[in-house]
Short mmCIF file of C-alpha atoms and ligand atoms in Angstrom, two decimals:
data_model
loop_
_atom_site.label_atom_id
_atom_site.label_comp_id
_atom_site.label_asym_id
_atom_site.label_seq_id
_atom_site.Cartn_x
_atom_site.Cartn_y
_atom_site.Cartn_z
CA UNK A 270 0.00 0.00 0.00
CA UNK A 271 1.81 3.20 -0.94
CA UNK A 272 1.37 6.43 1.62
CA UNK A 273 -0.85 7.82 -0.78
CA UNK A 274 -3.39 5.42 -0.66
CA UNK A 275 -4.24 5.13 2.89
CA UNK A 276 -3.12 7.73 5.68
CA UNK A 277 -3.52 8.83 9.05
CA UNK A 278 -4.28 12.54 9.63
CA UNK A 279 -3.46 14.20 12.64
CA UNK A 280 -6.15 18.04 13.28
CA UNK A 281 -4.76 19.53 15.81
CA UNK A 282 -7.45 22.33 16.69
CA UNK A 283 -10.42 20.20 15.71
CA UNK A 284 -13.27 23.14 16.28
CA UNK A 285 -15.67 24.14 13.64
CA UNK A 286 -13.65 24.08 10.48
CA UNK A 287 -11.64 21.11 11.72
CA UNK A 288 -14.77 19.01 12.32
CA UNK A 289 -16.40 19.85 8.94
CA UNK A 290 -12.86 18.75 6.90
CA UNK A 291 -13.03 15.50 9.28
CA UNK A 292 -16.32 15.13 8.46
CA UNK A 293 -15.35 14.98 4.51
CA UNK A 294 -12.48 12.96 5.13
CA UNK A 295 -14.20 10.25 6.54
CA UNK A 296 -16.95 10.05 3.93
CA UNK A 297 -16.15 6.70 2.41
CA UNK A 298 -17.00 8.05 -1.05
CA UNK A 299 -13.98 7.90 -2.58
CA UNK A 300 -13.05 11.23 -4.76
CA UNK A 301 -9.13 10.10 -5.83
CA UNK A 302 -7.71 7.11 -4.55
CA UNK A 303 -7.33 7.91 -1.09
CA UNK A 304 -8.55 6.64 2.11
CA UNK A 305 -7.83 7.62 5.41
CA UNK A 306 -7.19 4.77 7.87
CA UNK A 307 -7.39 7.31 11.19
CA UNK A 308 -8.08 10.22 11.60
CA UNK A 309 -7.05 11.80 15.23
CA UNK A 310 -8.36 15.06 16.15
CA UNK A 311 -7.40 17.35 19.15
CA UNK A 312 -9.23 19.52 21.23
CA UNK A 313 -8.57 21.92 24.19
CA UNK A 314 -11.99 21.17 26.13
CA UNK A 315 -13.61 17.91 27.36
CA UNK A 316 -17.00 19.51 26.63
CA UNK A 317 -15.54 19.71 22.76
CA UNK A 318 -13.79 16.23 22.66
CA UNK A 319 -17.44 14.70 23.49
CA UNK A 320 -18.96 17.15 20.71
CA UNK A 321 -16.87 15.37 18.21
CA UNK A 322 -17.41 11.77 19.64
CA UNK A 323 -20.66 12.40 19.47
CA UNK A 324 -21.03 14.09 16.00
CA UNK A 325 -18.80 11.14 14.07
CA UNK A 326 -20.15 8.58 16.23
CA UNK A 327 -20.84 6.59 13.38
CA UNK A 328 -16.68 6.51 12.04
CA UNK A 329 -15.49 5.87 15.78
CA UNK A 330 -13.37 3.03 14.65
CA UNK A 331 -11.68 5.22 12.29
CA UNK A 332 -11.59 8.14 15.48
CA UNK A 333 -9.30 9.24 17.81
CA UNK A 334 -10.51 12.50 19.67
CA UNK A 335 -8.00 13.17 21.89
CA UNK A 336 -6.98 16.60 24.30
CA UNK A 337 -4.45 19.45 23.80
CA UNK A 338 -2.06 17.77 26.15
CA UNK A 339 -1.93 15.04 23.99
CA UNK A 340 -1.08 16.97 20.62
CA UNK A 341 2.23 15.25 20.19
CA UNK A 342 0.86 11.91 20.53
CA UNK A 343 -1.26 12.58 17.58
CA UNK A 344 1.19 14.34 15.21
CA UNK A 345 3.51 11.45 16.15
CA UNK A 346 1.02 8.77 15.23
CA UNK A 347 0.29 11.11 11.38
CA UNK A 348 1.14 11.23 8.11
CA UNK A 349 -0.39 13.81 7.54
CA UNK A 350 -0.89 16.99 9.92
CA UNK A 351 -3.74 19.47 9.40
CA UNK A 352 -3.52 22.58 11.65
CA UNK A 353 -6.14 24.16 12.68
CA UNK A 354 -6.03 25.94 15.66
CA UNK A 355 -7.09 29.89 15.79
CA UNK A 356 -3.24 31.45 14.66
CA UNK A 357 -2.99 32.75 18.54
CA UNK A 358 -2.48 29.60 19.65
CA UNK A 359 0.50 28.69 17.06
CA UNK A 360 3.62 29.37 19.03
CA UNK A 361 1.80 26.82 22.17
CA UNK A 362 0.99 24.06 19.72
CA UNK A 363 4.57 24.31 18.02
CA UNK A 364 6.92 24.76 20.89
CA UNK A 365 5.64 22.13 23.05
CA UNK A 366 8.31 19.92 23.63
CA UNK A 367 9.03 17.08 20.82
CA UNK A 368 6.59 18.83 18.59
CA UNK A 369 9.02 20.19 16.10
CA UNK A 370 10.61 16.83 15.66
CA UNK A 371 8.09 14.57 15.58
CA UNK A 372 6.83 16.93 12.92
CA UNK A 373 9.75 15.84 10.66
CA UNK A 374 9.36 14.08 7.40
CA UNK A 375 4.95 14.47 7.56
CA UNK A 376 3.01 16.51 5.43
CA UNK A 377 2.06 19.37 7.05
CA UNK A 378 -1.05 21.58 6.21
CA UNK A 379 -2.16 24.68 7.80
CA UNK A 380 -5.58 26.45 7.90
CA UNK A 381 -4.30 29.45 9.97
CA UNK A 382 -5.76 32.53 8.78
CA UNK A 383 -2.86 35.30 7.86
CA UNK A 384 0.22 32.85 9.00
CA UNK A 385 2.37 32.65 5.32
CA UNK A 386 4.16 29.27 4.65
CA UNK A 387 7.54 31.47 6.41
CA UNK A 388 5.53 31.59 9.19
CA UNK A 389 5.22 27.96 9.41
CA UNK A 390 8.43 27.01 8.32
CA UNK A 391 10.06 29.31 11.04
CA UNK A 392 7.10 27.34 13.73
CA UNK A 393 8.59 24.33 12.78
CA UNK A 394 11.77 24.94 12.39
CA UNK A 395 12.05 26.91 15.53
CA UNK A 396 15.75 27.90 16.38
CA UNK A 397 16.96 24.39 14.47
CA UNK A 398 17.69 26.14 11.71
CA UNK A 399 21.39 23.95 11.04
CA UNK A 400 19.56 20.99 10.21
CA UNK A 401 17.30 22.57 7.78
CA UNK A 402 15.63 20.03 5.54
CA UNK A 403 12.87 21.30 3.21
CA UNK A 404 9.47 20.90 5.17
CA UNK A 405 6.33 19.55 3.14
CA UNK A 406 4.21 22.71 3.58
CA UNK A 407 0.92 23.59 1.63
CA UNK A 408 -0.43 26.40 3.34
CA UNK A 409 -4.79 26.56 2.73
CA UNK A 410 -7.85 28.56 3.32
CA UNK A 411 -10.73 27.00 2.99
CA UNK A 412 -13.97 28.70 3.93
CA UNK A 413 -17.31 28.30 5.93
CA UNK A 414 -18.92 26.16 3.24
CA UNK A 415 -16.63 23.10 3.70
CA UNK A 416 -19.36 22.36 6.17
CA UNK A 417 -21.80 21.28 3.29
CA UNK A 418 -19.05 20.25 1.34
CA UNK A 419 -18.97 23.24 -0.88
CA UNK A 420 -15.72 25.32 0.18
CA UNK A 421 -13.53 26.61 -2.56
CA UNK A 422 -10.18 26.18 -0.66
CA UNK A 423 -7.11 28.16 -1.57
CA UNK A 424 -4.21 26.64 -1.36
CA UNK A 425 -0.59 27.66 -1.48
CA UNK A 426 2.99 25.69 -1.54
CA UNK A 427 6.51 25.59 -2.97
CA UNK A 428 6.02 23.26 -5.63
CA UNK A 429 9.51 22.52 -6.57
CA UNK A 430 10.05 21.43 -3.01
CA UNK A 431 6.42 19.58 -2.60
CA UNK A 432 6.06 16.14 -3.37
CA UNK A 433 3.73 14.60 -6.23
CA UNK A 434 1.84 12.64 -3.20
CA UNK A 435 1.83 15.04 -0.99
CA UNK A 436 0.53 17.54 -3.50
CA UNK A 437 -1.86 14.71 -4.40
CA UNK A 438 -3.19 14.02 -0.55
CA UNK A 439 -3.78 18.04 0.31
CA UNK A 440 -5.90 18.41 -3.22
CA UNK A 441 -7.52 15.24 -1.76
CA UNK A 442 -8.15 16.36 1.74
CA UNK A 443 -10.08 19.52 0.36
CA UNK A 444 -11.80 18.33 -2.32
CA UNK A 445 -13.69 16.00 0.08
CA UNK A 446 -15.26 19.73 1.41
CA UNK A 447 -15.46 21.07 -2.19
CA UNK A 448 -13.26 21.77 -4.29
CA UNK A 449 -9.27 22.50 -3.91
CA UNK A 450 -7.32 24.98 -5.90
CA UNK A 451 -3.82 26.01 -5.58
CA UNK A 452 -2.57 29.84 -5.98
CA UNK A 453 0.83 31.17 -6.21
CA UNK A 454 1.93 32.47 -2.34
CA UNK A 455 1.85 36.32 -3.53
CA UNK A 456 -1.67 36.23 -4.31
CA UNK A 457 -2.91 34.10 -1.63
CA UNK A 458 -3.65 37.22 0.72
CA UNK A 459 -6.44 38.59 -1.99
CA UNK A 460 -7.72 35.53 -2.87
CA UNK A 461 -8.04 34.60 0.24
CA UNK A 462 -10.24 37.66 1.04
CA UNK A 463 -11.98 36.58 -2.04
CA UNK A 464 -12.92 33.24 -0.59
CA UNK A 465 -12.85 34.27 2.95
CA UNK A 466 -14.92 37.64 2.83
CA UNK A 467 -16.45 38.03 -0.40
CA UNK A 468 -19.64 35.66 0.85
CA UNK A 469 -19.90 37.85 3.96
CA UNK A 470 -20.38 41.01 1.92
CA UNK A 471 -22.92 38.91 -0.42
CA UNK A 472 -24.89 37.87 2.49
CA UNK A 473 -25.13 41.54 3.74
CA UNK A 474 -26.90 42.24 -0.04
CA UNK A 475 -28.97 39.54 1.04
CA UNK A 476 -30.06 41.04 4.07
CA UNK A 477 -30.82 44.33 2.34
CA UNK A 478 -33.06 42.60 -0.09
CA UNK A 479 -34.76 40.88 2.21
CA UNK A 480 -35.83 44.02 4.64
CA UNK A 481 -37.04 45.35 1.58
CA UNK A 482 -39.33 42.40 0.51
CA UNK A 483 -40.28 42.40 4.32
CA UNK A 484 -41.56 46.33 4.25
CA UNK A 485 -43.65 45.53 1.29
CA UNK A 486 -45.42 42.35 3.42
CA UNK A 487 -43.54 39.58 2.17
CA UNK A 488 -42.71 36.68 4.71
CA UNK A 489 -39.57 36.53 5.81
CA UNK A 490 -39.33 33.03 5.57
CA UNK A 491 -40.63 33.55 1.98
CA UNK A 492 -38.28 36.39 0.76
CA UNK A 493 -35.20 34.34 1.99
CA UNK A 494 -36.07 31.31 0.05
CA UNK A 495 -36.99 32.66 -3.19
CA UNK A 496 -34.13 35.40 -3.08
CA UNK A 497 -31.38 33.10 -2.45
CA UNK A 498 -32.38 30.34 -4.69
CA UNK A 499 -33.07 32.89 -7.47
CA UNK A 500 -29.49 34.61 -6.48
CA UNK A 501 -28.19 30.42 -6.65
CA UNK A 502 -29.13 30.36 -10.04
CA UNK A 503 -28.06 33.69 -11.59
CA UNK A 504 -24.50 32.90 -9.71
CA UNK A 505 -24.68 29.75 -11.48
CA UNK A 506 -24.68 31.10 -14.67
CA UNK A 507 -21.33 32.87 -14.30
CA UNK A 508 -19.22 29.73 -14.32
CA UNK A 509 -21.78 27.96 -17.30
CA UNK A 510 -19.65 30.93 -19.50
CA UNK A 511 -22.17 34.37 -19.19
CA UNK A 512 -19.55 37.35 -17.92
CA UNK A 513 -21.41 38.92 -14.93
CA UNK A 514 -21.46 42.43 -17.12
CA UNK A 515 -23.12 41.32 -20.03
CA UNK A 516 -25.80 38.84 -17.92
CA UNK A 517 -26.67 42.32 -15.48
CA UNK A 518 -27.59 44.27 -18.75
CA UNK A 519 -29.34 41.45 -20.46
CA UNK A 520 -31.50 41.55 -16.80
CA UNK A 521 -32.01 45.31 -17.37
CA UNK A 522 -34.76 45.49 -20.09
CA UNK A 523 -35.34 49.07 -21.59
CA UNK A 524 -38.03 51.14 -19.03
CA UNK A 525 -37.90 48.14 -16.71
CA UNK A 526 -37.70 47.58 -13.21
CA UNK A 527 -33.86 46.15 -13.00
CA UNK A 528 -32.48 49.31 -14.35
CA UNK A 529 -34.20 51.31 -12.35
CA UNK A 530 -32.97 49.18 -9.16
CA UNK A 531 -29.28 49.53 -10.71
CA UNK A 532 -29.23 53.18 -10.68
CA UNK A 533 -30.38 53.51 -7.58
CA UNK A 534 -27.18 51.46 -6.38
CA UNK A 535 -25.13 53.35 -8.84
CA UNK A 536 -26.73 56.52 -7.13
CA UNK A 537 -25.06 54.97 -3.65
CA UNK A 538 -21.98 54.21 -4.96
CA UNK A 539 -22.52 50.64 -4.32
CA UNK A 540 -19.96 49.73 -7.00
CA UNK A 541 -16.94 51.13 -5.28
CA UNK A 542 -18.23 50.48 -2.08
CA UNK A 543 -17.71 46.73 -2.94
CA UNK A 544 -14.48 47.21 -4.58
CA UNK A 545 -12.85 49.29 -1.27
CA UNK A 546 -13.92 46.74 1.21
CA UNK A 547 -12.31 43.94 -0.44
CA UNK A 548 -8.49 45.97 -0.99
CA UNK A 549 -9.37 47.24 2.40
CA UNK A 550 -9.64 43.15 4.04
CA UNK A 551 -6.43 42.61 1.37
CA UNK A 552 -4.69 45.44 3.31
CA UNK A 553 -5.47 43.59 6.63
CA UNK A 554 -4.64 40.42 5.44
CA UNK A 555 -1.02 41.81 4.62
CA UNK A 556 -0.95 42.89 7.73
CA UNK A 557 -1.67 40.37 9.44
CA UNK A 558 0.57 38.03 7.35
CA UNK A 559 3.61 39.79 8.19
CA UNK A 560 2.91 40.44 11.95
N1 NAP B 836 -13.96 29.97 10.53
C1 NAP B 836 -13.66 30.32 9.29
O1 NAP B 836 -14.49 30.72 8.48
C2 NAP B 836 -12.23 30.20 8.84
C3 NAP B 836 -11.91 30.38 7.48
C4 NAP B 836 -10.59 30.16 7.06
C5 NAP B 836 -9.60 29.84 7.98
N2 NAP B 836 -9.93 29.72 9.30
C6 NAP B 836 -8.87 29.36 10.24
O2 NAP B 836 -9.14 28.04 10.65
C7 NAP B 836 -8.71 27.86 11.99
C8 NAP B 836 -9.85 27.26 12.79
O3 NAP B 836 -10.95 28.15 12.78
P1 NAP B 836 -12.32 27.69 13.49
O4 NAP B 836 -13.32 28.72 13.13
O5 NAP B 836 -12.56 26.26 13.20
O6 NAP B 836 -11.89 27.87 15.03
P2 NAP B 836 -12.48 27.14 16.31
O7 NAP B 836 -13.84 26.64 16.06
O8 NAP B 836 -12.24 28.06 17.47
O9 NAP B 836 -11.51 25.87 16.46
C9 NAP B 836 -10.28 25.92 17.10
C10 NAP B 836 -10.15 24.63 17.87
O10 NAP B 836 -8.83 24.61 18.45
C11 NAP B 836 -8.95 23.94 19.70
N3 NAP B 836 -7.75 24.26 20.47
C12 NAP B 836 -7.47 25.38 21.18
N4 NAP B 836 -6.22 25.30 21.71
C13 NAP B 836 -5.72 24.10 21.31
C14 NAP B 836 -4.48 23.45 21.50
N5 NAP B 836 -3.49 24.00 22.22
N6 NAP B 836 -4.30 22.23 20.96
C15 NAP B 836 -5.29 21.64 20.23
N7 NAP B 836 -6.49 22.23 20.00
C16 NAP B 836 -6.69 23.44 20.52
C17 NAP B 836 -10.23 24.45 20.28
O11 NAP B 836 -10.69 23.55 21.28
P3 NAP B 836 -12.02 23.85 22.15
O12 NAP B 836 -13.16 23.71 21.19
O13 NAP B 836 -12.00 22.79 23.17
O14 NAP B 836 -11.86 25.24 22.67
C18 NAP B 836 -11.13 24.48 19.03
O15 NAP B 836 -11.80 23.26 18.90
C19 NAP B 836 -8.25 29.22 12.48
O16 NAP B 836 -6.84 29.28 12.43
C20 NAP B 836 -8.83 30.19 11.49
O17 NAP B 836 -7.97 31.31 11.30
C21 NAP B 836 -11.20 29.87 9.75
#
């Protein structure tokens, strides 16, 4: 059995986004040759190990949910080590003792909002920097929708220093939540405000409509379902090959109601509103990269 057919992966920091990529991990369909003959997950809290226990009761022979103290146990026992602790908790989960080492020689993948693959390689590496031998690193950011199995994860590494399987097993991991698709490192930070923000500022649009259909005595309950399946299947269109442009003025008939709804955006500068709050997240996101 070669590595890449059947591995043990290690999430260290299994809270919401960790359970949802365990969750797709463990699905037995099989999406590229892989299966996964463990899967050992870490928590800080007792109150969270039993939420997992009891959430993938139905894989426990496959399931090890084990506690922060016991982190090194698990990346010890891996292949593969997914990391996905909030990033203020890095510099614990690395320097514990042993960690570093026993990461050695394991594919290593890390969810960590802003932390670049440096960042990881130096949390690693830690002071050892004599016996530096290239680390297996594919840095990713997935997004809230892994949790229906629809995230469109970003994902980052050195590909002259990543190997075929290893490139081969993270594409795997994340296209059991969706769908996986790597970026070169210098445009990670916007596309990861793409992926990361971009449905946050759709869902406030959402909201907008919806007040509106609301004040004019829709439901609701009503408004929401019919304005974000309709919204489903204009977005829907985009990748089937119509350019957003040219599908918004084939909407806007002459004298009808659509245009009249697009000025009045216009009017509010809705346009550029959009476009600052995304290089205004990408400004963050630099930030936060290189703090
Ligand atoms: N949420 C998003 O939309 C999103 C999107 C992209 C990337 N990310 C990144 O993904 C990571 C996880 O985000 P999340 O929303 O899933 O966070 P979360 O729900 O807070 O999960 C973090 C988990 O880490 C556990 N933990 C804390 N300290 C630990 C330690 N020392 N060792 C092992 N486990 C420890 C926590 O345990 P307890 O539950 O017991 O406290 C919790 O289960 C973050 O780095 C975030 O930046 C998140």
């Amino acid at each position: 059995m070669t590595r890449t057919s059947s591995i043990t992966i290690a999430v260290i920091g299994c809270g919401t986004l960790g359970t949802s990529i365990v969750t797709g991990i463990l699905d037995p369909t099989d999406k590229g040759g892989i299966t996964v003959e463990r899967a050992i997950t870490t928590v800080a809290t007792e109150s969270s190990k039993q939420r997992i226990e009891d959430t993938l009761s139905q894989h426990a022979s496959r399931l090890t949910v084990l506690l922060r103290q016991d982190n090194l146990r698990a990346i010890k026992d891996a292949d593969v080590v997914l990391f996905a602790v909030k990033p203020v908790k890095r510099k614990d989960v690395f320097s514990a003792p042993g960690v570093r080492e026993a990461l050695r020689g394991k594919l290593i993948i890390s969810i960590m909002a802003g932390i670049s693959t440096q960042e990881i390689i130096r949390l690693a590496l830690g002071d050892d920097n004599t016996s530096y031998n290239p680390l297996q690193i594919v840095r990713a950011m997935p997004n809230m929708a892994a949790k229906i199995r629809e995230a469109t994860t970003l994902c980052t590494a050195d590909m002259e220093i990543l190997s075929p399987d290893n490139l081969q097993i993270a594409s795997w991991v994340f296209n059991q939540v969706g769908q996986a698709q790597f970026v070169d490192e210098s445009s990670f930070d916007i596309s990861a405000v793409l992926v990361g923000c971009a449905g946050s500022l759709l869902l406030l649009a959402i909201d907008g409509l919806l007040d509106a259909a609301v004040a004019e005595g829709v439901k609701r309950s009503e408004a929401q379902k019919m304005t974000v399946n309709s919204a489903i299947g204009m977005l829907k269109l985009v990748p089937a090959g119509d350019h957003p442009s040219v599908l918004r003025e084939k909407i806007a008939s002459p004298g009808g109601c659509s245009i009249r709804a697009l000025l009045e955006l216009e009017k509010c500068g809705v346009r550029s509103a959009f476009t600052g709050a995304i290089m205004a997240a990408a400004e963050r996101s630099k930030q936060m990269s290189k703090s």
